[in-house]
C-alpha positions as a printed NumPy array, in Angstrom:
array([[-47.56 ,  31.058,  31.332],
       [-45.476,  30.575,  27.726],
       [-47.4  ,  30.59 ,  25.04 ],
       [-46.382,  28.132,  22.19 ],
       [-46.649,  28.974,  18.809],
       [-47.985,  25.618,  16.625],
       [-45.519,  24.147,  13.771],
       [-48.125,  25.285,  11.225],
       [-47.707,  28.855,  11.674],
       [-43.607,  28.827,  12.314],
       [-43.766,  27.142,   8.961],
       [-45.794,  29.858,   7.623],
       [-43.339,  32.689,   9.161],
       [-40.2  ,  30.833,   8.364],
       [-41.632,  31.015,   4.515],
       [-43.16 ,  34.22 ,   4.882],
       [-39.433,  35.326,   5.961],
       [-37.569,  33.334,   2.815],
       [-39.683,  35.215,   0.51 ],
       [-38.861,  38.883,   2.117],
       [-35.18 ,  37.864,   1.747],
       [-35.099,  36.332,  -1.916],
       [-37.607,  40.101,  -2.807],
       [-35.068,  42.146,  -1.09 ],
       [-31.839,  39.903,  -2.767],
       [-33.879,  40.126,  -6.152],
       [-34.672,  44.142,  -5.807],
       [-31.126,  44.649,  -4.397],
       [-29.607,  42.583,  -7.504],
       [-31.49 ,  44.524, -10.338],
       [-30.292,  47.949,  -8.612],
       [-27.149,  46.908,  -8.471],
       [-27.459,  45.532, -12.545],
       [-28.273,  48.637, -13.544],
       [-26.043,  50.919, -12.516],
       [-23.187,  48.169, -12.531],
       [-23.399,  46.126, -15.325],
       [-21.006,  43.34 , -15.136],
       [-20.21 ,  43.506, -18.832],
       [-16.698,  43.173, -19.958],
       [-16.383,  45.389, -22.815],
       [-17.393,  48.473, -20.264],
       [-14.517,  49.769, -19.261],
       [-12.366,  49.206, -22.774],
       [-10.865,  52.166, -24.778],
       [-13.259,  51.16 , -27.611],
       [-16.135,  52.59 , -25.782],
       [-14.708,  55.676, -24.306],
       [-16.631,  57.644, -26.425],
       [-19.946,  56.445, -25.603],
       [-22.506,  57.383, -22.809],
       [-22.492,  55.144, -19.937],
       [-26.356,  54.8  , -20.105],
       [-26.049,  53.525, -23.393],
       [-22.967,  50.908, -23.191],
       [-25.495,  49.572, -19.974],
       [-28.073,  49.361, -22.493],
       [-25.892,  47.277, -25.205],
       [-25.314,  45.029, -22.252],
       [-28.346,  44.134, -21.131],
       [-30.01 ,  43.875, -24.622],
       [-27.085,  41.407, -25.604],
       [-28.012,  39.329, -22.175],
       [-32.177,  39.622, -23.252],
       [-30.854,  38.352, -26.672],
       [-32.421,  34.513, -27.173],
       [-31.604,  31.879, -30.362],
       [-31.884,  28.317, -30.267],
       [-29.049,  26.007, -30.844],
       [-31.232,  22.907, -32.249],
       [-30.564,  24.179, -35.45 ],
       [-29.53 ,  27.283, -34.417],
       [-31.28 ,  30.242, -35.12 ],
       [-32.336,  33.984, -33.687],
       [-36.027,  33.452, -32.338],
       [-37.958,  36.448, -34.561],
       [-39.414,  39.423, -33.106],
       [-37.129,  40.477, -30.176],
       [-37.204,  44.226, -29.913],
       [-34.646,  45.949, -27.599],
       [-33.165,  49.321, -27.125],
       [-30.251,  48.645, -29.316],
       [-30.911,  45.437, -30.962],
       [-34.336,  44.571, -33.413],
       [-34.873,  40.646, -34.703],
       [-37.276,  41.137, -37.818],
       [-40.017,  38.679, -37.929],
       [-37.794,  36.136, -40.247],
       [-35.202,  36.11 , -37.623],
       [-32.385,  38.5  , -38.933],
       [-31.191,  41.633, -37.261],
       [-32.497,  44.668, -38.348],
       [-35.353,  46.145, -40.462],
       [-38.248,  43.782, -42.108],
       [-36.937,  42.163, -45.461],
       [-37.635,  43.657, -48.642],
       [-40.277,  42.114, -51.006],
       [-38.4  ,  42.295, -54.312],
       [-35.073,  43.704, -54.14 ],
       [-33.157,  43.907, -57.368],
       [-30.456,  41.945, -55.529],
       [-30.141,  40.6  , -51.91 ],
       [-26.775,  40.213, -50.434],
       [-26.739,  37.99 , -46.872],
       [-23.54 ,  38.475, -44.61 ],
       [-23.891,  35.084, -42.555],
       [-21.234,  35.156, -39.651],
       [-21.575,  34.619, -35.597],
       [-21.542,  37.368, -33.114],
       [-19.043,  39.538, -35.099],
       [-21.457,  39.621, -38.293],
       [-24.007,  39.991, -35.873],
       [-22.865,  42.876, -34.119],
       [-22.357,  41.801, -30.134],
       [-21.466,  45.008, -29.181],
       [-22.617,  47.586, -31.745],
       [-24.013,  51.026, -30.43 ],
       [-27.462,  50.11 , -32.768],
       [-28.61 ,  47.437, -35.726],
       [-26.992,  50.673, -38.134],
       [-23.638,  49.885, -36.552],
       [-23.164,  46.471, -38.009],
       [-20.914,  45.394, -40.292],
       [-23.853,  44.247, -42.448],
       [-25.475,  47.78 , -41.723],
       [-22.485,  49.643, -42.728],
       [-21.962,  47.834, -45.919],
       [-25.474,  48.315, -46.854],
       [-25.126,  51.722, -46.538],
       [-21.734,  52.167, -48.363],
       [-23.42 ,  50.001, -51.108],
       [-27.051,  52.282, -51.088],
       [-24.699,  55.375, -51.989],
       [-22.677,  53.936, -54.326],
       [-25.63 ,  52.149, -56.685],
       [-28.344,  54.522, -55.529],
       [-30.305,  53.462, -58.797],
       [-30.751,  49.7  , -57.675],
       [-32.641,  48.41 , -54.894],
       [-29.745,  46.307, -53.633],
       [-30.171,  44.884, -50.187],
       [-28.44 ,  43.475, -47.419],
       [-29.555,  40.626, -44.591],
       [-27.697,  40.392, -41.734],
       [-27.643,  36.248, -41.24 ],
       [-25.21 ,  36.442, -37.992],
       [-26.018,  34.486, -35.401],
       [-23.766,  34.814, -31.892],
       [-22.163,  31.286, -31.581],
       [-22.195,  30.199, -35.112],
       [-19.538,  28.102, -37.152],
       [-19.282,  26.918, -40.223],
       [-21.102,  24.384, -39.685],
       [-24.499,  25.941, -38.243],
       [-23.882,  28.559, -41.293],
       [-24.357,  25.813, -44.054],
       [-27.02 ,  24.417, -42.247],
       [-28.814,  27.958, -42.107],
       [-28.163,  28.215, -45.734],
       [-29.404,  25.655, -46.889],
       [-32.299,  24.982, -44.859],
       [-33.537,  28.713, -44.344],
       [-31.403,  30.927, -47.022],
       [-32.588,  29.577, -50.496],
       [-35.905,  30.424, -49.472],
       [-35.326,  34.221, -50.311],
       [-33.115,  33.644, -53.321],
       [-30.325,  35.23 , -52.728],
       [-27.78 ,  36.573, -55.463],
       [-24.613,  37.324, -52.891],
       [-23.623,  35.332, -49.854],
       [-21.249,  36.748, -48.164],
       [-19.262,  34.599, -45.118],
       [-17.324,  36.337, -42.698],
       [-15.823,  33.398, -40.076],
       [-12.99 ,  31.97 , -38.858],
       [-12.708,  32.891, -35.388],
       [-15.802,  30.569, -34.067],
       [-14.492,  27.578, -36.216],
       [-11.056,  27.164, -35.09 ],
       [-12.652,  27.611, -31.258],
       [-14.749,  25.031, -31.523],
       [-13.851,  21.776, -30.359],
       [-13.582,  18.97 , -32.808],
       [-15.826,  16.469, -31.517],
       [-18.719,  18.981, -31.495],
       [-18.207,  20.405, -35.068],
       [-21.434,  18.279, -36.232],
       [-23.577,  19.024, -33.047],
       [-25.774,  22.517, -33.589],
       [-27.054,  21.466, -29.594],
       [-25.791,  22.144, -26.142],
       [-23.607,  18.887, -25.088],
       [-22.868,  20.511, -21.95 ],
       [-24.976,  20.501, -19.137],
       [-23.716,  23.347, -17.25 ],
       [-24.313,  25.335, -20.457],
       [-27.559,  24.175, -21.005],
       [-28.75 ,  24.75 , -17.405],
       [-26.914,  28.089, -17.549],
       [-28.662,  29.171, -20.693],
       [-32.631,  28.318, -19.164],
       [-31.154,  30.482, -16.153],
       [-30.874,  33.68 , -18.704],
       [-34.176,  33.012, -19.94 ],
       [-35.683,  33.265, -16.679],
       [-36.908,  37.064, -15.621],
       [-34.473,  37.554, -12.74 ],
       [-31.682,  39.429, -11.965],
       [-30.381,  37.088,  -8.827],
       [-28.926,  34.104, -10.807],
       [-27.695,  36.176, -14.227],
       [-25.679,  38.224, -11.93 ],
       [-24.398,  35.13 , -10.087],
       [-23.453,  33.99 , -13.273],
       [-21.769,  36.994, -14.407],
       [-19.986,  37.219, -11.388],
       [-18.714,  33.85 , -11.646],
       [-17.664,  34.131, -15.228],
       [-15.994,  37.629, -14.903],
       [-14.055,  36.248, -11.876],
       [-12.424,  33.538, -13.258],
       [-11.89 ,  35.99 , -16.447],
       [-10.045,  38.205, -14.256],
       [ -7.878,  35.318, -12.394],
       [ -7.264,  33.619, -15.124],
       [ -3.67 ,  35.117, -16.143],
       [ -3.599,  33.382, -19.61 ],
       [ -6.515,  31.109, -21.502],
       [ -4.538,  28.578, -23.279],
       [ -5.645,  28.052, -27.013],
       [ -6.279,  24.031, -27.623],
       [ -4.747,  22.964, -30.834],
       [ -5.449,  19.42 , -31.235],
       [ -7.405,  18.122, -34.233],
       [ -6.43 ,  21.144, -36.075],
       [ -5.409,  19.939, -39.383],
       [ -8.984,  18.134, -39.395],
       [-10.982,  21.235, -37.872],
       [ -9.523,  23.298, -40.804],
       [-10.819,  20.745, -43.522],
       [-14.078,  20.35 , -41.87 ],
       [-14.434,  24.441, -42.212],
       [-13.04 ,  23.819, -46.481],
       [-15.242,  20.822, -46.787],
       [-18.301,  23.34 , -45.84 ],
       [-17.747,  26.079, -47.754],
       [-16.887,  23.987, -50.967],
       [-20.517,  21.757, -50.524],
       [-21.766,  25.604, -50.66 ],
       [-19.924,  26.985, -53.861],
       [-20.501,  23.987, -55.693],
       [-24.308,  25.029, -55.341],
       [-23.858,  28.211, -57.225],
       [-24.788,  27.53 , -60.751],
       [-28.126,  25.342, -59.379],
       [-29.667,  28.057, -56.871],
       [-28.014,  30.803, -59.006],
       [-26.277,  32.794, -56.756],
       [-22.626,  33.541, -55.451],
       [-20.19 ,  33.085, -52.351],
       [-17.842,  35.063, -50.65 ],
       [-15.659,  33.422, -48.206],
       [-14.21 ,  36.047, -45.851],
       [-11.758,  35.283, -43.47 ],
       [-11.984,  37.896, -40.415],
       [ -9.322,  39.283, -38.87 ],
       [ -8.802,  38.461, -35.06 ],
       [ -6.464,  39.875, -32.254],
       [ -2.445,  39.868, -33.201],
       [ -3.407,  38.925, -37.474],
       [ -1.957,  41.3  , -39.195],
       [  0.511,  43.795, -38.494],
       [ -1.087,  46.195, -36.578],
       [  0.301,  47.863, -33.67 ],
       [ -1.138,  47.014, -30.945],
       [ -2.117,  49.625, -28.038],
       [ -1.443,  48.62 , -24.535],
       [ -5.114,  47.265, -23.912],
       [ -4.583,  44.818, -26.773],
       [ -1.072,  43.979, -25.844],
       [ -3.163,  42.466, -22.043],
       [ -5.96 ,  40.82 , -24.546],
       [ -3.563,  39.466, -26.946],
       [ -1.109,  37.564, -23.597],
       [ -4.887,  36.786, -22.055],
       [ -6.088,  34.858, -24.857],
       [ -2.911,  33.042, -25.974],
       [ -3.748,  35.062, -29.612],
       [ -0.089,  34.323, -30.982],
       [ -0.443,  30.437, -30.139],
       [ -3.742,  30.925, -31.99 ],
       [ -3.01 ,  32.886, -34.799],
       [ -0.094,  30.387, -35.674],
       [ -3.004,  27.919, -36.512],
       [ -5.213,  30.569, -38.436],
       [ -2.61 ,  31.077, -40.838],
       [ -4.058,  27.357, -41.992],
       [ -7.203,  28.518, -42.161],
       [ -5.882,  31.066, -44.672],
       [ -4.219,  28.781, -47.333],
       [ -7.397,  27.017, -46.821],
       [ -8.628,  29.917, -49.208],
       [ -6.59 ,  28.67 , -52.32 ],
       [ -7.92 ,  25.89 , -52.17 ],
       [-11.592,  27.767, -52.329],
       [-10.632,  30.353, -55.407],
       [-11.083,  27.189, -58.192],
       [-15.042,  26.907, -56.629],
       [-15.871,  29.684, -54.802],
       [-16.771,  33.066, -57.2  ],
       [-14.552,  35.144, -54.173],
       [-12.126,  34.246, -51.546],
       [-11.035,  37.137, -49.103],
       [ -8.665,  37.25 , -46.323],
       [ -9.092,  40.125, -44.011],
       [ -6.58 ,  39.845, -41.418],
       [ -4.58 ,  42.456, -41.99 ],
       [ -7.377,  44.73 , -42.3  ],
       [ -6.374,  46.769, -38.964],
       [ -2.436,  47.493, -39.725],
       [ -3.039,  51.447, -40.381],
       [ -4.82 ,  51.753, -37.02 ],
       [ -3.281,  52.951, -34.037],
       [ -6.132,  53.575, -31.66 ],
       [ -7.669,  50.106, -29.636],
       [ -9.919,  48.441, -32.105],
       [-10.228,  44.877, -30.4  ],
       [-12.049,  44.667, -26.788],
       [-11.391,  41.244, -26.508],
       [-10.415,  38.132, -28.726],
       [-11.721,  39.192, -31.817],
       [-14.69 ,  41.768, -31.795],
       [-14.631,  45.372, -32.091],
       [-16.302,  47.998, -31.879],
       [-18.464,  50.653, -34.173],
       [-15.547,  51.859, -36.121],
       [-13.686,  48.45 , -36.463],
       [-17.318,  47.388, -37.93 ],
       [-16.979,  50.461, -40.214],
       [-13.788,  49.638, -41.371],
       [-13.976,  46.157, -42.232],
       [-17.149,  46.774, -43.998],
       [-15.671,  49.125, -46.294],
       [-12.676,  46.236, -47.216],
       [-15.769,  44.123, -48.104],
       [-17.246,  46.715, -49.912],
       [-14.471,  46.992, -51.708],
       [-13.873,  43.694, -53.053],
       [-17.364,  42.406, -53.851],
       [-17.659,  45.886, -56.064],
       [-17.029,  44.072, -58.997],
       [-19.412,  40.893, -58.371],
       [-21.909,  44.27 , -57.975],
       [-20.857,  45.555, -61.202],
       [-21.22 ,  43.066, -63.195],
       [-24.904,  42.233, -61.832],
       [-24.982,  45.639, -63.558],
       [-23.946,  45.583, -66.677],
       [-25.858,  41.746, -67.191],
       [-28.658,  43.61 , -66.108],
       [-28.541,  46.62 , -68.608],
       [-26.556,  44.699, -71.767],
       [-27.241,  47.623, -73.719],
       [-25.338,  49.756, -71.833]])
């Protein structure tokens, strides 16, 4: 005599069964993230120094990382291993209630720090500190405004709308490399157009591993097959204006929010004439850098045009030609002691705006 088992409780096995494989693929997947984090800027020379338990944790706190793109801004209080978002939304320790003078270094991921060992590893972090030992008897502060993904565009937005509002006395702009990316017809949209990325960035809000490492995998492949990422040049005589037309709408605000700008152009991959170690020689073919940096050389004449409005105009690409060792891991970031380094060639050239605040603020002196 068979015995026959009703629909209602296959049903109930069959799903039962689904969710003991999508536990086990979910468990299995977070294992695996954790001792294998798919992260690209793992195995370069730039982190050979550092712990593997800590490069996994600069990964996955990048990855926990959330902003919004509509405007775009960091969402305040996120608090990770390696990474802190105050409760105004900038990287690093709470603001200061009256600092003599505030400095902000607004940028994208590079300003940010996508990468750094720790928020004192920044570029901003770095310069503060250069600047604390240098005028140790002013309280002079800096904000680090970077945002990953941000353009010139985003950046005047931020400024304008959000930046004001503390009165700053400095802002400094380190961009370039997110600008001439950025396609054309999207220069004016601060919102995902794209629905893949849209759907792909709710996926990396949601709290599981299966689908981020799906996506990593995906991404990494086609990174890794990919022989060469060809650089798209058109509209590039009007992507450069759009990026002048920004920053000049900014300087010309100077004398009526009393404050001033430095427009900083960052070096990339292949700018300059630095000689380039064998892991940057791979990244420089991969990412079409020389095609590329052909068309940065626009943005930098760009910067004469900025000198009659702007109080300081800056071009850093050639901030890297003493340095032998592997600076870049990819396009255009680095790593703790490229952030070191260019924050010292800052340092260097707003000194006198710094001085100056000085002496105006002791005339007697």
């Amino acid at each position: 005599m068979s015995v026959q088992i009703s629909y209602k409780k296959q049903a109930l096995f069959g799903l039962v069964l689904i969710l003991c494989i999508l536990s086990i693929t979910e468990i299995s997947m977070r294992v695996y993230d954790f001792y294998f984090p798919n992260c690209q800027f793992i195995e370069s020379e730039v982190y050979d120094e550092i712990s593997f338990e800590l490069k996994r944790e600069i990964c996955s706190d990048n990855e926990k990382l959330v902003w919004d793109r509509n405007p775009l801004f960091l969402i305040p209080n996120q608090h990770f291993s390696t990474i802190n978002v105050n409760s105004e939304g900038f990287r690093g320790n709470e603001l200061q209630n009256n600092p003599d003078y505030r400095i902000f270094l607004i940028g994208g991921s590079t300003t940010f720090g996508v990468g750094s060992t720790s928020d004192f590893a920044t570029i901003p972090a770095y310069l503060q500190q250069k600047i604390s030992q240098n005028f140790k008897e002013y309280d002079i502060e800096v904000v680090n405004a970077g945002i990953p993904k941000a353009y010139s565009f985003t950046e005047k937005n931020m400024i304008k709308e959000k930046l004001f509002d503390y009165n700053p006395d400095l802002l400094i702009v380190y961009d370039g490399w997110n600008d001439i990316e950025v396609e054309y017809e999207k220069y004016e949209k601060s919102v995902d157009t794209n629905l893949n990325d849209q759907l792909i960035r709710e996926i990396k809000r949601l709290d599981f591993a299966t689908p981020n490492v799906l996506i990593k995998w995906y991404f990494n492949y086609k990174h890794d097959v990919t022989n060469v990422i060809p650089f798209d040049s058109s509209k590039i005589n009007e992507k450069v204006s759009l990026w002048k037309n920004s920053w000049e709408e900014i300087c010309k605000l100077e004398e009526k929010y009393d404050f001033q700008t430095a427009i900083v152009l960052q070096p990339l991959l292949g700018t300059g004439n630095k000689l380039l170690t064998l892991e940057e020689q791979k990244l420089q073919l991969h990412y079409d850098s020389d095609k590329r940096n052909k068309y940065y050389n626009l943005y930098a004449n760009m910067l004469n045009d900025l000198e009659s409005t702007c109080s300081l105009t800056l071009d850093l690409r050639d901030t890297f030609d003493n340095n032998l060792e592997t600076v870049y891991y990819d396009s255009g970031h680095v790593g703790d002691n490229g952030n070191k380094i260019i924050a010292e060639r800052i340092y260097k050239e707003i000194s006198p705006l710094l001085i100056n605040f000085i002496d105006n603020s002791n005339p007697d002196m």
